[in-house]
XYZ file of C-alpha atoms in Angstrom:
240
model
C -11.260 -84.409 -27.503
C -14.823 -83.708 -28.529
C -16.441 -80.843 -30.098
C -18.220 -79.015 -26.729
C -14.511 -79.484 -25.262
C -12.302 -77.494 -27.601
C -15.271 -74.903 -28.097
C -15.540 -74.335 -24.581
C -11.151 -74.402 -24.442
C -11.735 -72.156 -27.436
C -13.762 -69.225 -25.444
C -11.573 -69.882 -22.051
C -8.783 -68.587 -24.612
C -10.274 -65.749 -25.754
C -11.497 -64.890 -23.184
C -7.876 -64.801 -21.195
C -6.330 -63.026 -24.278
C -9.629 -60.182 -23.662
C -8.694 -59.780 -19.767
C -4.718 -59.935 -20.747
C -5.274 -56.910 -23.562
C -7.094 -55.590 -20.938
C -4.704 -55.989 -18.565
C -1.507 -54.663 -20.459
C -3.442 -50.944 -21.358
C -4.773 -51.167 -17.700
C -0.670 -52.041 -16.683
C 0.984 -49.426 -19.411
C -1.400 -46.397 -17.943
C 0.128 -47.084 -15.270
C 2.984 -46.581 -16.579
C 2.462 -43.110 -17.659
C 1.023 -42.372 -14.700
C 4.349 -43.548 -12.631
C 6.467 -41.703 -15.082
C 4.242 -38.376 -15.104
C 3.999 -39.054 -10.862
C 7.947 -38.828 -11.195
C 8.504 -35.737 -14.045
C 6.239 -34.190 -11.628
C 7.596 -35.421 -8.738
C 11.370 -33.946 -10.357
C 9.768 -30.288 -10.720
C 8.674 -30.067 -7.331
C 11.949 -30.259 -5.896
C 13.591 -28.678 -8.150
C 11.369 -26.131 -7.693
C 11.548 -26.518 -3.639
C 16.113 -26.377 -4.042
C 14.895 -22.532 -5.935
C 12.459 -21.422 -3.472
C 15.092 -20.312 -0.856
C 16.989 -18.359 -3.417
C 14.388 -17.317 -4.941
C 12.391 -15.599 -1.861
C 15.745 -14.135 -0.895
C 16.316 -12.257 -4.196
C 12.332 -11.766 -3.973
C 13.341 -10.142 -0.199
C 16.430 -7.772 -2.250
C 14.580 -6.682 -4.945
C 11.558 -5.538 -2.233
C 14.433 -3.542 -0.526
C 16.216 -2.061 -3.300
C 11.718 -1.146 -5.137
C 10.981 0.679 -2.534
C 14.399 2.027 -0.575
C 14.628 5.059 -2.790
C 11.109 5.661 -2.556
C 10.788 5.195 1.695
C 14.262 7.016 1.466
C 12.265 10.491 -0.001
C 9.767 10.027 2.304
C 11.688 10.112 5.530
C 12.840 13.884 3.382
C 9.777 14.667 2.960
C 7.691 13.372 6.139
C 10.792 14.617 8.253
C 10.575 18.561 6.470
C 7.303 18.771 6.919
C 7.113 17.614 11.148
C 10.257 20.712 11.228
C 8.559 23.127 8.737
C 5.170 21.968 11.523
C 7.113 22.301 14.655
C 9.793 24.442 14.145
C 11.969 21.502 16.249
C 14.315 19.632 14.300
C 12.543 16.218 14.711
C 13.663 13.404 12.358
C 11.596 11.022 10.659
C 12.775 7.100 9.906
C 11.272 4.509 8.779
C 12.358 0.490 9.350
C 12.208 -1.342 6.692
C 11.526 -5.866 6.547
C 9.420 -8.780 4.576
C 7.490 -10.722 6.358
C 5.217 -13.455 3.960
C 6.934 -12.136 1.298
C 5.261 -8.526 1.963
C 7.011 -5.509 3.305
C 6.301 -4.008 6.430
C 7.328 -0.730 7.095
C 6.953 1.636 10.527
C 8.225 5.026 11.456
C 9.627 6.517 14.154
C 10.628 9.474 14.871
C 14.463 10.043 16.366
C 15.468 12.777 18.369
C 19.811 13.830 19.111
C 19.961 9.838 18.292
C 16.697 8.956 21.255
C 13.573 7.392 19.352
C 10.552 8.194 19.432
C 7.252 6.103 19.139
C 5.288 8.767 17.007
C 1.840 7.524 18.677
C 2.902 9.164 21.844
C 4.736 11.941 21.440
C 3.893 15.699 21.325
C 0.992 14.714 22.232
C -0.660 13.332 18.751
C 0.769 15.862 16.929
C 3.368 14.186 15.134
C 0.360 11.228 14.021
C -1.729 13.991 11.897
C 1.693 15.534 10.650
C 2.208 12.173 9.558
C 0.090 10.631 8.537
C -1.199 13.174 5.998
C 1.992 13.436 5.119
C 1.373 9.189 3.708
C -2.073 10.156 2.547
C -0.871 12.756 -0.152
C 2.604 10.704 -1.461
C 0.054 7.476 -1.313
C -2.912 9.745 -3.622
C -0.549 11.191 -5.744
C 1.232 8.117 -7.180
C -1.841 6.135 -7.875
C -2.647 6.890 -11.718
C -4.704 9.220 -12.197
C -6.769 7.541 -15.631
C -8.687 4.949 -12.121
C -8.271 7.618 -9.437
C -10.175 10.623 -8.802
C -6.881 12.573 -6.891
C -9.375 13.969 -3.435
C -9.200 13.977 -0.593
C -11.461 14.515 2.509
C -9.285 15.180 5.691
C -11.847 16.110 8.245
C -10.243 17.527 11.767
C -6.694 16.174 10.318
C -5.610 19.050 13.427
C -7.148 17.702 16.862
C -4.188 17.169 18.127
C -2.644 20.947 17.148
C -1.644 23.358 19.251
C -3.684 26.419 17.624
C -0.850 28.292 16.710
C 0.319 25.459 15.051
C -2.634 24.937 12.180
C -2.165 27.784 9.376
C 1.737 26.406 9.086
C -0.485 22.616 8.973
C -2.441 24.388 5.846
C -0.121 25.857 4.670
C 1.238 23.106 3.875
C -1.132 20.661 2.931
C -2.299 23.406 0.272
C 1.404 24.054 -0.964
C 1.575 20.020 -1.570
C -2.312 19.776 -2.866
C -1.583 23.202 -5.509
C 1.778 21.552 -6.996
C 0.491 17.855 -7.838
C -3.076 18.819 -8.539
C -4.765 18.201 -5.267
C -7.778 18.264 -4.106
C -7.428 18.338 -0.618
C -12.004 18.815 1.602
C -10.181 20.168 4.744
C -12.860 20.079 7.934
C -11.723 21.164 11.308
C -13.701 22.748 14.372
C -10.563 25.632 14.419
C -11.059 29.253 14.245
C -11.693 29.917 10.239
C -9.121 33.368 10.956
C -6.348 29.869 10.736
C -6.609 29.978 7.463
C -7.206 32.799 6.155
C -4.756 33.306 3.200
C -4.338 29.458 3.815
C -6.857 27.399 1.592
C -8.245 28.051 -1.837
C -11.361 28.713 -0.106
C -12.581 28.495 3.393
C -16.952 27.781 3.855
C -18.563 27.714 6.964
C -21.337 25.330 7.817
C -23.870 27.548 9.854
C -27.034 25.532 11.864
C -30.175 27.011 11.178
C -33.801 25.809 12.806
C -36.148 27.570 10.553
C -33.866 26.932 7.036
C -31.934 23.900 7.591
C -27.535 24.649 7.318
C -26.288 27.072 5.041
C -23.038 27.049 4.366
C -21.096 30.626 3.749
C -18.129 30.849 1.602
C -16.188 33.424 4.300
C -12.654 33.829 1.940
C -10.948 32.976 -0.974
C -7.882 33.641 -2.606
C -6.780 33.099 -6.313
C -4.870 29.555 -7.632
C -0.944 29.029 -7.414
C -0.619 31.382 -4.681
C 0.358 28.469 -1.638
C 4.056 28.290 -2.201
C 6.376 26.759 -0.031
C 10.404 27.914 -0.516
C 12.465 25.720 0.187
C 9.999 22.156 0.858
C 10.422 18.995 -1.558
C 7.997 16.283 -3.076
C 10.126 14.342 -4.664
C 8.247 11.121 -3.308
C 5.481 11.503 -5.284
C 5.836 13.609 -8.292
C 5.439 10.591 -11.119
C 1.415 9.280 -10.621
C 1.158 6.141 -10.993
C 4.783 5.004 -10.135
C 5.730 1.534 -8.522
């Protein structure tokens, strides 16, 4: 074999060696990827096996966590409805977890019959419950991050005029006990609010000087009382 042939064979050998080294590296990489994929697949299988039990436990814990709070909310809202309407009605909540979220629907019960709060009593029950839920939600916010201030714009629109004073008295009692500031806007006669609200203002239009705000009545703080009313469901701001 001539020298040139030996040199050619040597070059082919070196090229084959380089290709073998490259292929060996690729093979090792593929093996590592295969092992990583098998490990990830095993972790996914473990998760999928555990997921139903975790979801069921989370649902159970959610019901337990919010169950006591909702029981207290039902009690307070029931008291509010009975105090204002003078009727033996009970507020109940229907609870279920959908897509890992707690869903709550409120209904009324009277003599064992269920009533839709959106249609019953001409909207007056809805007025009362919506205000109660807002006050409870506001009282549970972190006072360091949220101002305890609530605006109620014509929230008594569906209430009979004779029920408005009791409605305002209830809101005033809760607001003072929970140290909340409430701005209450209404078109009802002013005498419905005298003695109940801390301050009663009248906004009077004027073509000459523009709108004028007058203070019609004012009383000291701490006089809004409603014996027997409990706000225990909303006395811990920032609670979960």
